[in-house]
Coordinates of C-alpha atoms (C1' of nucleotides) in Angstrom, one line a residue:
Chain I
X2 CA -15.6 -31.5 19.3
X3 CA -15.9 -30.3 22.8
X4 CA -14.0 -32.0 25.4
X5 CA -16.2 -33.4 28.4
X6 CA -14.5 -35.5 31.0
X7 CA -16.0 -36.7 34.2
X8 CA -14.6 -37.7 37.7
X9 CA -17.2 -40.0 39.2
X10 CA -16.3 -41.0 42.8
X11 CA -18.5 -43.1 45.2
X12 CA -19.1 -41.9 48.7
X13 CA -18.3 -44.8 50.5
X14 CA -15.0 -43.0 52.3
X15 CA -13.0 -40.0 52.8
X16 CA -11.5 -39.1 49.3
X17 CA -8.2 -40.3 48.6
X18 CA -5.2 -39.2 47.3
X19 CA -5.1 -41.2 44.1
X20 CA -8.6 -40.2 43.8
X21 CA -8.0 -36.3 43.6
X22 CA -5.0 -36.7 41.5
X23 CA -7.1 -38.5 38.5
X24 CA -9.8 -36.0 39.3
X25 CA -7.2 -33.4 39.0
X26 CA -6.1 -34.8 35.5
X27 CA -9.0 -34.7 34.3
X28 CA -9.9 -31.2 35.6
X29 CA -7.0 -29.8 34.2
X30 CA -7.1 -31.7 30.9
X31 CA -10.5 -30.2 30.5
X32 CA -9.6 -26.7 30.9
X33 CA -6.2 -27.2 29.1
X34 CA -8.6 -28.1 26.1
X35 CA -11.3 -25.5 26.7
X36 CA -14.0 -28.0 27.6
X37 CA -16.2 -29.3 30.7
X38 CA -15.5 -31.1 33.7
X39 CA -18.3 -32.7 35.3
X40 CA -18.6 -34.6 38.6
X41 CA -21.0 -37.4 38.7
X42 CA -21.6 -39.1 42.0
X43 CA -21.9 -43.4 41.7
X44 CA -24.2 -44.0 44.9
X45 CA -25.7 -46.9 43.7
X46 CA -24.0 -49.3 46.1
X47 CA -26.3 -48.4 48.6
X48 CA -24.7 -50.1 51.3
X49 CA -21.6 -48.3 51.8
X50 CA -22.7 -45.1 50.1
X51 CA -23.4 -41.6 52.7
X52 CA -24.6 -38.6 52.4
X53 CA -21.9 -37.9 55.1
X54 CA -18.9 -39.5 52.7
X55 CA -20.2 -37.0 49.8
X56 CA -20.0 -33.8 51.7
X57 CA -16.7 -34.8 52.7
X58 CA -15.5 -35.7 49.3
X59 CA -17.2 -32.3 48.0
X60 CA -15.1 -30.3 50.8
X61 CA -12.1 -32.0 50.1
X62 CA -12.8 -31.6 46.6
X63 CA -13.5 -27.8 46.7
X64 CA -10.7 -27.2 49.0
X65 CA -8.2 -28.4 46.2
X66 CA -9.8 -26.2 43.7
X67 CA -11.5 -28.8 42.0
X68 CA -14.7 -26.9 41.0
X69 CA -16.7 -28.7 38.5
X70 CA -18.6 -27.1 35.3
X71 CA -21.4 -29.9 36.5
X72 CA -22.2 -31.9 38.9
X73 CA -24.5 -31.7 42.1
X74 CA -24.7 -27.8 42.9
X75 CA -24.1 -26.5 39.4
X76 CA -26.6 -27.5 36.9
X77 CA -25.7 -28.5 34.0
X78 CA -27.9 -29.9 30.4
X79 CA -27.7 -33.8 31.5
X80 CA -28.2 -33.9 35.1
X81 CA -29.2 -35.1 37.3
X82 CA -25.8 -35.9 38.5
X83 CA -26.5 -38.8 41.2
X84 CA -26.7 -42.1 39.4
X85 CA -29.4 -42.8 42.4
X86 CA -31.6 -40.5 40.6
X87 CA -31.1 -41.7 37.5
X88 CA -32.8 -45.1 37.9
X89 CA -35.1 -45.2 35.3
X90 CA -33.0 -44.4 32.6
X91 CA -30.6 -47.9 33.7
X92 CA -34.1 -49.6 33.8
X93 CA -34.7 -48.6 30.2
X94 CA -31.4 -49.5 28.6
X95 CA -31.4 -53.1 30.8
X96 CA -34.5 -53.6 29.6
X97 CA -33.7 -53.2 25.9
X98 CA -30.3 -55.3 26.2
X99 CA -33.3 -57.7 27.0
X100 CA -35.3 -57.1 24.2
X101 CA -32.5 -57.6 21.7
X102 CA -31.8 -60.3 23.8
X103 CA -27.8 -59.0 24.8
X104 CA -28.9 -59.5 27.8
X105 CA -30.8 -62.2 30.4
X106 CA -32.3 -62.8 33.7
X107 CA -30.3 -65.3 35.5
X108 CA -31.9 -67.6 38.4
X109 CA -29.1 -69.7 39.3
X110 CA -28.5 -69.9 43.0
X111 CA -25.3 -68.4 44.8
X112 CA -24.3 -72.0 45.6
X113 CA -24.7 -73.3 41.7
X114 CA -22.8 -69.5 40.6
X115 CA -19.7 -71.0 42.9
X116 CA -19.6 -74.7 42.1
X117 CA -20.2 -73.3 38.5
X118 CA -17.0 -70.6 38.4
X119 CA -15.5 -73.3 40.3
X120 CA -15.4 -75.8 37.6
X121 CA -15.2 -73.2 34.8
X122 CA -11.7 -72.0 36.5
X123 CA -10.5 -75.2 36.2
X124 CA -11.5 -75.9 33.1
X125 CA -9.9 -72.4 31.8
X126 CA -14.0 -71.3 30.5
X127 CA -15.8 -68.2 31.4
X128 CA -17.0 -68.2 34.6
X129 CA -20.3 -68.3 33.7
X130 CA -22.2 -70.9 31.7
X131 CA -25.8 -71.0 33.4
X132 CA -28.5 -72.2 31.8
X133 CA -30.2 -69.1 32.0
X134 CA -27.9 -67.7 29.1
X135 CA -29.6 -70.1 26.6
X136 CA -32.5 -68.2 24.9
X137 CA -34.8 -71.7 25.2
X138 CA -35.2 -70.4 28.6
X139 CA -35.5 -66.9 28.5
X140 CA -39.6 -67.2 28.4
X141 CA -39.5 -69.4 31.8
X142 CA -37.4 -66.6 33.1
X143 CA -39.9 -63.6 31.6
X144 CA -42.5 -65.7 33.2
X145 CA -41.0 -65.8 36.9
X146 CA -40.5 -61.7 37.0
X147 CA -43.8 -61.5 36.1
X148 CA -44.4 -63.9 38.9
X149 CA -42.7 -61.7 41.4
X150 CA -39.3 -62.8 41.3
X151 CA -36.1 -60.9 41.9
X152 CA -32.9 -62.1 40.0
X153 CA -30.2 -60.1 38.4
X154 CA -29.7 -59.0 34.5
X155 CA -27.0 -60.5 33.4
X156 CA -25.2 -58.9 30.0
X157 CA -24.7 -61.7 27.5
X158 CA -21.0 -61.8 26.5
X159 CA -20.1 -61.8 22.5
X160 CA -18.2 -64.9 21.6
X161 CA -15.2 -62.1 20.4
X162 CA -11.7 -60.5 20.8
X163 CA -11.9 -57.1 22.4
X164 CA -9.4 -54.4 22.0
X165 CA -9.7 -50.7 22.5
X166 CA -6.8 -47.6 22.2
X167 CA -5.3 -46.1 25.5
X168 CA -3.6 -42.8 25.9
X169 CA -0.7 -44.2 27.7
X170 CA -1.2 -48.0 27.1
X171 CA -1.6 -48.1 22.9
X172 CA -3.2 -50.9 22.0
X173 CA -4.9 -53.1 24.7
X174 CA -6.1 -56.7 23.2
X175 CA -8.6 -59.0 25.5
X176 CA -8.7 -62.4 24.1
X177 CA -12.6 -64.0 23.6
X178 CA -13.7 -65.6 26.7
X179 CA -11.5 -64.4 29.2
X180 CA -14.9 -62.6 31.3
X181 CA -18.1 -64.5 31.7
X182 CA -21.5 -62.6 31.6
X183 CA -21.4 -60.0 33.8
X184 CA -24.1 -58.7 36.2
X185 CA -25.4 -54.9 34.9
X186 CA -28.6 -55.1 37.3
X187 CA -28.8 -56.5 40.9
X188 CA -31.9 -58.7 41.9
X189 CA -32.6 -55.2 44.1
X190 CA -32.6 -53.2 40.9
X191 CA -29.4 -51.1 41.4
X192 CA -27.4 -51.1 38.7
X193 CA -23.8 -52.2 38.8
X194 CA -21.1 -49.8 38.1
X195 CA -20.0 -51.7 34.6
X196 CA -23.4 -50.6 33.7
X197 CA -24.5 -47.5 34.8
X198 CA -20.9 -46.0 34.5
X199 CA -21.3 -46.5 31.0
X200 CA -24.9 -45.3 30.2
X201 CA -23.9 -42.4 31.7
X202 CA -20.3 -41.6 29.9
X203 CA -22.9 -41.8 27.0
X204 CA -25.4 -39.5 27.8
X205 CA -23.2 -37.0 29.5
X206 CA -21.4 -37.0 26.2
X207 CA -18.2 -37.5 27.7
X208 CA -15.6 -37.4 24.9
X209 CA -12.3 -38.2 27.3
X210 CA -12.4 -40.8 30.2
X211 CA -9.0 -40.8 32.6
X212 CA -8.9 -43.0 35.0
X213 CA -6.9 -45.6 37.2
X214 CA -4.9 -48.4 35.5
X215 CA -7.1 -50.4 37.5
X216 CA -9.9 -50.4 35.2
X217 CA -8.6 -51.5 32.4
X218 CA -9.8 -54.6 33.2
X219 CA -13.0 -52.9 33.5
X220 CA -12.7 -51.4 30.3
X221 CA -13.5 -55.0 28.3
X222 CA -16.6 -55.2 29.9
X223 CA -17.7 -51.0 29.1
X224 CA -16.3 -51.8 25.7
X225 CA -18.5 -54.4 25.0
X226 CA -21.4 -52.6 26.5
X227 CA -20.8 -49.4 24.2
X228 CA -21.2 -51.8 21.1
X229 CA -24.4 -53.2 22.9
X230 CA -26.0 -49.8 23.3
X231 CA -24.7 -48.8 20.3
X232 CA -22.6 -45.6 21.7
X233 CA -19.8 -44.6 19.9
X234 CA -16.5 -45.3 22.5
X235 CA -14.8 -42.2 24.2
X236 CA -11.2 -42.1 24.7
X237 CA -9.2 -43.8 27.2
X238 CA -6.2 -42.8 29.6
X239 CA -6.0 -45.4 32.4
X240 CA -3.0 -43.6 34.4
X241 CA -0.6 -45.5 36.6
X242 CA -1.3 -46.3 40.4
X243 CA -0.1 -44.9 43.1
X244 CA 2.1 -47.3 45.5
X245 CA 3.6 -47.1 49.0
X246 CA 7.3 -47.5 49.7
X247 CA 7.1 -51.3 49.5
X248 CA 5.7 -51.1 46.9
X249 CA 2.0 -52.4 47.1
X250 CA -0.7 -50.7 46.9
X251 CA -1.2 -47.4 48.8
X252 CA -3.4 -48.1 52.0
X253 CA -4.0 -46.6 55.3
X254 CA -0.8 -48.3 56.4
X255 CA 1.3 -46.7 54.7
X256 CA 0.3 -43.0 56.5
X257 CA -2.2 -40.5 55.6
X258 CA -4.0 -41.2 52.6
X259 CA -7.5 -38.9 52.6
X260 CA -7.0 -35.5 51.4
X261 CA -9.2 -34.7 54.4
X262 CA -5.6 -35.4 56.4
X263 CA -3.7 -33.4 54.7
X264 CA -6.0 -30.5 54.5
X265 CA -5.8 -31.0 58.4
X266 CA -2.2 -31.6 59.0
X267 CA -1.6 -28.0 57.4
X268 CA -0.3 -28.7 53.5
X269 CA -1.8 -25.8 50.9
X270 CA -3.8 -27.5 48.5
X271 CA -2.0 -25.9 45.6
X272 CA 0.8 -28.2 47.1
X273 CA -1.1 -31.1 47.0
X274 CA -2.1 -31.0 43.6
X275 CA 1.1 -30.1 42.0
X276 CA 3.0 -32.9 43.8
X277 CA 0.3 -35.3 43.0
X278 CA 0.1 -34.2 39.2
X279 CA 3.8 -34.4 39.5
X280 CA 3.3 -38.7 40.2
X281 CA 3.1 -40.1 36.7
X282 CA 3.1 -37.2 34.7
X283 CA 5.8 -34.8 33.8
X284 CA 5.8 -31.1 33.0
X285 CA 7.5 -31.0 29.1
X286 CA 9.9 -28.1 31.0
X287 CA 10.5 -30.2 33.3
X288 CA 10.1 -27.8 36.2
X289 CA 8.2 -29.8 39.4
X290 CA 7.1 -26.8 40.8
X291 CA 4.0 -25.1 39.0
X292 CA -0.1 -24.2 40.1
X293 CA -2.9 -26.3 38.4
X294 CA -3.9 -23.2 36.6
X295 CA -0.7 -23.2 34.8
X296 CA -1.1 -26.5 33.8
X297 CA -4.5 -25.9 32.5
X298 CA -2.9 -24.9 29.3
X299 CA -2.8 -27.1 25.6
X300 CA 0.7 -26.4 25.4
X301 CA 1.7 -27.7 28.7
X302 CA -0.7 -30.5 29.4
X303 CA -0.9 -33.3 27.2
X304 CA -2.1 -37.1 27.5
X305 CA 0.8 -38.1 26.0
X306 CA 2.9 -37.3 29.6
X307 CA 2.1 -40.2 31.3
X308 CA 4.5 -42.6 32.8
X309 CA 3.2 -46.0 32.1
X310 CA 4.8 -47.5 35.2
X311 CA 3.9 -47.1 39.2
X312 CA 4.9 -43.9 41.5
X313 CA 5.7 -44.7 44.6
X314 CA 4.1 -42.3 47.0
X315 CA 7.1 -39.9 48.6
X316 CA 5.9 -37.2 51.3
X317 CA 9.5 -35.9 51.8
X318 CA 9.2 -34.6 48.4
X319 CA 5.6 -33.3 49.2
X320 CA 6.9 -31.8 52.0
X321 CA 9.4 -30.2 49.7
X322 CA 7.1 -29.0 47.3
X323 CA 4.7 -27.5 50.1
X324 CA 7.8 -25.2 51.4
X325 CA 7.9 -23.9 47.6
X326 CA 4.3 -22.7 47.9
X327 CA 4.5 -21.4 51.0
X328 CA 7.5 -19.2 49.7
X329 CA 5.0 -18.4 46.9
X330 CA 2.4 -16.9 49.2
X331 CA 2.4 -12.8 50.1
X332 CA 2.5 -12.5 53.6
X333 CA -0.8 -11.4 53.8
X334 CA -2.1 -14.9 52.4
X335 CA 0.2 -16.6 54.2
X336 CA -0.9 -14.5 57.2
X337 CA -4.6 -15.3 56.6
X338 CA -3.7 -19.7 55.8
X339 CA -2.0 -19.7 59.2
X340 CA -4.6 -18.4 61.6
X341 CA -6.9 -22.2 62.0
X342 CA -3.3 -24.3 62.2
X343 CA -1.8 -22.3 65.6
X344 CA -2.8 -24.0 68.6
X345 CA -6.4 -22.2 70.2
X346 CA -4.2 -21.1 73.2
X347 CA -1.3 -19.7 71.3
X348 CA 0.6 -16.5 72.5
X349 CA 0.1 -15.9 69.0
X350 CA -3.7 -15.1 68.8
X351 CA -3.4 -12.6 71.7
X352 CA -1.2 -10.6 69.5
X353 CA -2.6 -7.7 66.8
X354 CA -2.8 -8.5 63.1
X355 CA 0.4 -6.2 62.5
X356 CA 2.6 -8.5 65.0
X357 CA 1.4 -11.7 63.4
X358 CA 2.6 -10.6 60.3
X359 CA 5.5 -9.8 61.1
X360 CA 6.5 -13.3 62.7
X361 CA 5.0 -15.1 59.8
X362 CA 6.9 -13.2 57.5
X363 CA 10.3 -14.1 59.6
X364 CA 9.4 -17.8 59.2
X365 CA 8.0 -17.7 56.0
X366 CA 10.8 -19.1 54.3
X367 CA 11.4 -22.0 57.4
X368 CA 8.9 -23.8 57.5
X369 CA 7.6 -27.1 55.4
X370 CA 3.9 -27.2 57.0
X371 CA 1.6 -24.4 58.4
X372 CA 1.6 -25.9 62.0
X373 CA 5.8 -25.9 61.9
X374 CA 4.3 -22.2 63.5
X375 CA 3.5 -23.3 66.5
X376 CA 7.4 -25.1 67.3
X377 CA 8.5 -21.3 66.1
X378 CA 6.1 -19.6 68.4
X379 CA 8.9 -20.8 71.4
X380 CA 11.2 -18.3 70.0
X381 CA 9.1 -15.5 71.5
X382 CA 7.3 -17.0 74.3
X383 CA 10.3 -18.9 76.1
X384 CA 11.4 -17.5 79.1
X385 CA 13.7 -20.0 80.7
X386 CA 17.3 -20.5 78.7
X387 CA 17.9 -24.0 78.4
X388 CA 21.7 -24.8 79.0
X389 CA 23.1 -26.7 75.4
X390 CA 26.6 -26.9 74.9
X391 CA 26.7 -24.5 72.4
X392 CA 25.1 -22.0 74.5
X393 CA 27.5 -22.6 77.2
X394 CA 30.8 -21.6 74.7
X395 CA 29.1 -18.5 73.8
X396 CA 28.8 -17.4 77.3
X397 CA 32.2 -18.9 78.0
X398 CA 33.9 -16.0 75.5
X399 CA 35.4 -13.1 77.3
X400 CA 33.0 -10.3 76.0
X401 CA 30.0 -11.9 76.3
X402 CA 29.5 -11.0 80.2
X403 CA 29.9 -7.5 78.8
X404 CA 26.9 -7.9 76.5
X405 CA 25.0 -9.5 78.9
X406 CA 24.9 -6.8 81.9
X407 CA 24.9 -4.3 79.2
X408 CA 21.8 -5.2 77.6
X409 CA 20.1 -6.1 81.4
X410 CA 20.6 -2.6 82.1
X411 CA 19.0 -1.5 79.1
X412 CA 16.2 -3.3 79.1
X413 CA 15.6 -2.7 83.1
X414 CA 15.4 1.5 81.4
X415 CA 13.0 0.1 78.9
X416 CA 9.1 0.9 79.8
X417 CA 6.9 -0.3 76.3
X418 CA 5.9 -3.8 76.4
X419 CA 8.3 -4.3 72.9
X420 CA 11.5 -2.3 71.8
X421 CA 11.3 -1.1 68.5
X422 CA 13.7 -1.9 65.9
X423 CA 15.7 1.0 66.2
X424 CA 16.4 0.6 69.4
X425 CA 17.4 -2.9 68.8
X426 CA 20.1 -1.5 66.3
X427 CA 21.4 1.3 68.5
X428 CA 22.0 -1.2 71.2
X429 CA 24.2 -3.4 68.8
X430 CA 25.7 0.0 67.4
X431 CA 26.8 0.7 71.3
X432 CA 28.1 -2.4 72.0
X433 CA 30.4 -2.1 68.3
X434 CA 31.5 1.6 68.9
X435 CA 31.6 1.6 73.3
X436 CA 32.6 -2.5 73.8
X437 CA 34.6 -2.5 70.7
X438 CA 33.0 -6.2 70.1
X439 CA 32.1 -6.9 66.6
X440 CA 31.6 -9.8 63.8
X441 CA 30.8 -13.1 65.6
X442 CA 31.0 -12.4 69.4
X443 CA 28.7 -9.5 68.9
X444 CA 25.7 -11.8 66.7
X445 CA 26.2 -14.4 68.5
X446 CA 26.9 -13.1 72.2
X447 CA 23.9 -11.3 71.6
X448 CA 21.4 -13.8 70.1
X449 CA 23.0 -16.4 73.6
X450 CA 22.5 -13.9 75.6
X451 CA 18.7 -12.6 74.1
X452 CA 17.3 -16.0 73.4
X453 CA 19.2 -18.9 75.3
X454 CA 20.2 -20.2 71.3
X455 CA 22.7 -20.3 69.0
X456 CA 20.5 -20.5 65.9
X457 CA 17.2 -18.9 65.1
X458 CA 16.1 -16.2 62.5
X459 CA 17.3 -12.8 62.0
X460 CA 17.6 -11.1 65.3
X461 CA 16.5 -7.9 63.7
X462 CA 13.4 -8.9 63.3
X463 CA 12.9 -11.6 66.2
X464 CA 13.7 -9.2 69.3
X465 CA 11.2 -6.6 68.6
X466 CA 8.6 -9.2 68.0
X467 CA 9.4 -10.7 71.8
X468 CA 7.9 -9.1 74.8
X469 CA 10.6 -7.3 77.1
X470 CA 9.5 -8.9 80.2
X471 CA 10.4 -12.8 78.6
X472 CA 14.0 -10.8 77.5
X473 CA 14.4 -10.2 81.1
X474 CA 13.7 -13.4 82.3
X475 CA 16.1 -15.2 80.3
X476 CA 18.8 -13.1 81.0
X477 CA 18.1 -13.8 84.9
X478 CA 18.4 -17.5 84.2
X479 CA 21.3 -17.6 82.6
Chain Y
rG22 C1' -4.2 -70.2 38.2
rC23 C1' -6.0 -67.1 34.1
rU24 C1' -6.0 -62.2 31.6
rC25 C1' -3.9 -57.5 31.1
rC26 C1' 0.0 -54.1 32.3
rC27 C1' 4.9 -52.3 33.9
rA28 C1' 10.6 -52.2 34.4
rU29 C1' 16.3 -45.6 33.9
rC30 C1' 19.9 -43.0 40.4
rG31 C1' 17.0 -44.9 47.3
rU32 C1' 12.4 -42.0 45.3
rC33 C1' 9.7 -38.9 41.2
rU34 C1' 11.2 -38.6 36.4
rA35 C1' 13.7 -36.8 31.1
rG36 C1' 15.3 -39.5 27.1
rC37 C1' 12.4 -44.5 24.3
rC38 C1' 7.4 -43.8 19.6
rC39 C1' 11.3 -41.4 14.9
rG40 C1' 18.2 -46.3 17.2
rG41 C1' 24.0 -42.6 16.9
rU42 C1' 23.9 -35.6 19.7
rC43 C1' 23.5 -40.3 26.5
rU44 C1' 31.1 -40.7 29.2
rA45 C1' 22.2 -41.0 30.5
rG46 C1' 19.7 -34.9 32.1
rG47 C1' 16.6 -32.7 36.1
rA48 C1' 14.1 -32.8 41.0
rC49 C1' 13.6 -34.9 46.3
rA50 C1' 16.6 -37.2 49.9
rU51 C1' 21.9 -37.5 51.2
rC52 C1' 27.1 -35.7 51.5
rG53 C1' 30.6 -31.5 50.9
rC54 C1' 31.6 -26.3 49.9
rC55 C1' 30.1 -21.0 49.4
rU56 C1' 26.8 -17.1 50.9
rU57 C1' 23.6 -14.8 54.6
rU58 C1' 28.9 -13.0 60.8
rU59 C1' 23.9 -18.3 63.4
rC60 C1' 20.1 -21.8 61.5
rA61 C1' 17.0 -22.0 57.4
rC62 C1' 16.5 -20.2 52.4
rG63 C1' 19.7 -19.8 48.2
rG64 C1' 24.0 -21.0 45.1
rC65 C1' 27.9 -24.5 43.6
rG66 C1' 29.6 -29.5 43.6
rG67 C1' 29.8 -35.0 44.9
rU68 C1' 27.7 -40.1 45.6
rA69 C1' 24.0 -42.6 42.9
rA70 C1' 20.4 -45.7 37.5
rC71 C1' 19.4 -47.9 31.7
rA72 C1' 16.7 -55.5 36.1
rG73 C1' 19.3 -60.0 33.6
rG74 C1' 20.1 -62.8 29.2
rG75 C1' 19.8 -63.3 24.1
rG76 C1' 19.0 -61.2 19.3
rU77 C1' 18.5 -57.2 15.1
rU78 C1' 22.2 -53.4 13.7
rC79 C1' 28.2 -50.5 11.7
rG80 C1' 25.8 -48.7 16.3
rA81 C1' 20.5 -50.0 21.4
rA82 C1' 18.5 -46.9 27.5
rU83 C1' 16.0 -46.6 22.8
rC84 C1' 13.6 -52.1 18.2
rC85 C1' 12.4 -57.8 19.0
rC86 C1' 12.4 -62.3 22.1
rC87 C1' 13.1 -64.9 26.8
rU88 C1' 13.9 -64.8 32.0
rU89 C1' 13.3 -62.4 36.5
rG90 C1' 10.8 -59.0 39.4
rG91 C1' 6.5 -55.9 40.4
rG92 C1' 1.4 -54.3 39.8
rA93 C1' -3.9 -54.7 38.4
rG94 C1' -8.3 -57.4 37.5
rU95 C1' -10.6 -62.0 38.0
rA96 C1' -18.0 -59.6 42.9
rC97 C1' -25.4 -59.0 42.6
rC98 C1' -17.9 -53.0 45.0
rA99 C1' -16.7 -49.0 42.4

RNA sequence: GCUCCCAUCGUCUAGCCCGGUCUAGGACAUCGCCUUUUCACGGCGGUAACAGGGGUUCGAAUCCCCUUGGGAGUACCA
């Protein structure tokens, strides 16, 4: 059998995080397996749902890596791929549910549907008990559509215990009568998603649906619809939510939660994936930091990971993650990432490919986020020393006035715009060999006296990436 | 309310299914030390958890029950 899974969003938002992490599960547990991953797009709330949402979801999507095998773009053997287009095909199954009489037009009003579920809930019975689910009446009913009128299709609910096998849950059991009959067609002949969702699992031949513990509930209803159309089940994995530090439910209030955020806020998307695959599931090595492609592997991925509990969201660990990819990048790639996250008026985009390089590669290991660039830019383009107290010991030592009109005489004979790195070194040899000043008053006399700090990266590298003229200046303010 | 689900360091988790090897392992964060004559990175080490109560058993983080706490669903949303 030939895995098929499906991620089916609806585009009525920016995605989400939790969103891409079960798309990325079941992305990866397609490829791990050798099968297909299709995305299917649920725009049948029409609503809420944009054409604006999807291309976003579809950027955001794409920018992760999460390139689908079928789905809108790449055609596949069971499109199409937006449930909008695949009206008729709902039309046809509700109306056979009719035929067999599983299913029934309903004509109650919305004022008798809440005194009804009303009563019912006190009571402790389904929510529904119309009249309209009594087949006496099911000919008045035929009789008003043909007249014109709009009402919904309800799915009539088996009198039976409902239990189905989850991945990470085992056995979960419904008890009879706990949902009432459920709507599968609007009055406006949409489908609803308890429907549709289904029909489609089934004709897309999906063998393997993971999805949020939040539709387990869900899950009695598809169950019973399966049986209904007669399709054989698929396999379940309803992973564990994702939930804020106070523990509810993630929501805008607990920070950024759209991928579109993070793409913006400068995080690599390999970094967003693994920290999100890392929430609820667990690499068998137990390492936490790893690329979705090696994941994608039968030996590493497996169903049976799952943490049955919540993960509560953590971005200092994200944060942590993301320094380990940047690490992971050549400079070159790194060099290439960077470019769109430095402010539009940096220093840094006046300066030639070579130079930017260079200064990426000194910070490469520094930084958590792309845009931490633009704080490290300062290093070069600062001209006035700020007085700290640090700064004001180093200058306070006996040989650092020595280094200081040493070097300002030096770079008063320097002509070039930079000095080069051998220059840099000979200066430092002079002041060793002709000052006799060495270990900690030479680094750090010179790094006070060069860049108005007492901390920074290697000075090797750092001077001959700063213009002479800012060099100069600092020294004169100090 | 009802139905379903969950419960190991502050956080993510390993271990649980197949009880002993667990004086409970790893990672983030935090603290300390070392290293790079700075910072960061890295390395080493510390603090820190089996929610509570009952069983079962020679033995329970692991199995069972209850309590407590948390979550999800309960739409002509998905």
């Amino acid at each position: 059998m030939t895995v098929r899974v499906r991620f089916a969003p609806s585009p009525t938002g920016h995605i989400h995080i939790g969103g891409v992490r079960t798309a990325l599960y079941n992305y990866i547990f397609a490829k791990a397996m050798g099968g297909s991953y299709i995305l299917r797009i649920e725009d049948t709330d029409l609503e809420r749902s944009t054409k604006e949402f999807e291309e976003s979801q579809l950027l955001d999507m794409a920018w992760i890596g999460l390139e689908h095998d079928e789905g809108p773009g790449v055609d596949g053997d069971y499109g199409p791929y937006h449930q909008s287009q695949r009206m008729d095909t709902y039309h046809k199954y509700a109306q056979q549910l009719l035929d067999e009489g599983k299913a029934f037009y309903d004509f109650c009003s919305d004022q008798e549907l809440e005194e009804m579920s009303r009563k019912n809930k006190e009571e402790g019975a389904p929510p529904y008990t119309g009249k309209w689910k009594d087949p006496a009446h099911w000919d008045e009913a035929k009789a008003k559509i043909t007249a014109g009128e709009k009402a919904p299709i309800r799915f009539l609910v088996p009198a039976k215990d409902v239990c189905f096998t989850d991945h990470v849950r085992g056995e979960v059991k419904f008890p009879e009568g706990m949902v009432g009959d459920f709507v599968i067609m609007r009055s406006n002949g949409m489908p609803t998603y308890n429907f549709c969702n289904v029909i489609d699992d089934h004709l897309h031949k999906i063998t393997h649906v993971i999805r949020g513990e939040d539709h387990v509930n869900n899950t009695l209803r598809q169950v019973l619809v399966y049986e209904a159309i007669g399709a054989e089940l698929p396999e379940f994995a309803h992973v564990s939510l994702l939930i804020g530090a106070d523990r509810q439910k993630l929501s805008k209030r607990h920070g950024a939660t759209s991928v579109k955020q993070y793409r913006e806020s400068g995080y690599l998307p390999e970094a967003l994936a693994n920290y999100l695959c890392l929430l609820g599931w667990s690499h068998p090595e137990e390492k936490d930091v790893f690329t979705v492609e090696e994941l994608a592997n039968k030996d590493v991925f497996s169903l049976g990971r799952f943490s049955k509990s919540h993960a509560v969201y953590d971005i200092e660990k994200l944060k942590y993650i993301n320094a380990q990819h940047i690490k992971r990048l050549s400079v070159d790639e790194l060099h290439l990432r960077v470019a769109e996250f430095m402010e539009e008026d940096s220093y840094y985009h006046r300066q030639t490919g070579e130079w930017q390089k260079a200064f990426v590669g000194l910070y490469q290991d520094k930084i958590q986020l792309l845009p931490d660039l633009n704080e490290k830019i300062k290093d070069i383009t600062r001209e006035v020393v700020e007085p700290s107290n640090e700064l004001e010991e180093i200058l306070s030592w006996e040989t650092t006035p020595a280094i200081k009109q040493y070097l300002a005489s030096e770079l008063e004979k320097t002509t070039g715009d930079y000095v080069d790195a051998d220059t840099f070194s000979q200066w430092m040899d002079y002041c060793k060999k002709e000052l006799k000043i060495k270990g900690k008053p030479l680094f750090m006399g010179f790094r006070g006296v060069l860049t108005g700090q007492n901390h920074g990266p290697d000075l090797k590298v750092l001077i001959p990436l700063t213009p002479v003229a800012n060099l100069k200046k600092r020294i004169e303010s100090l």
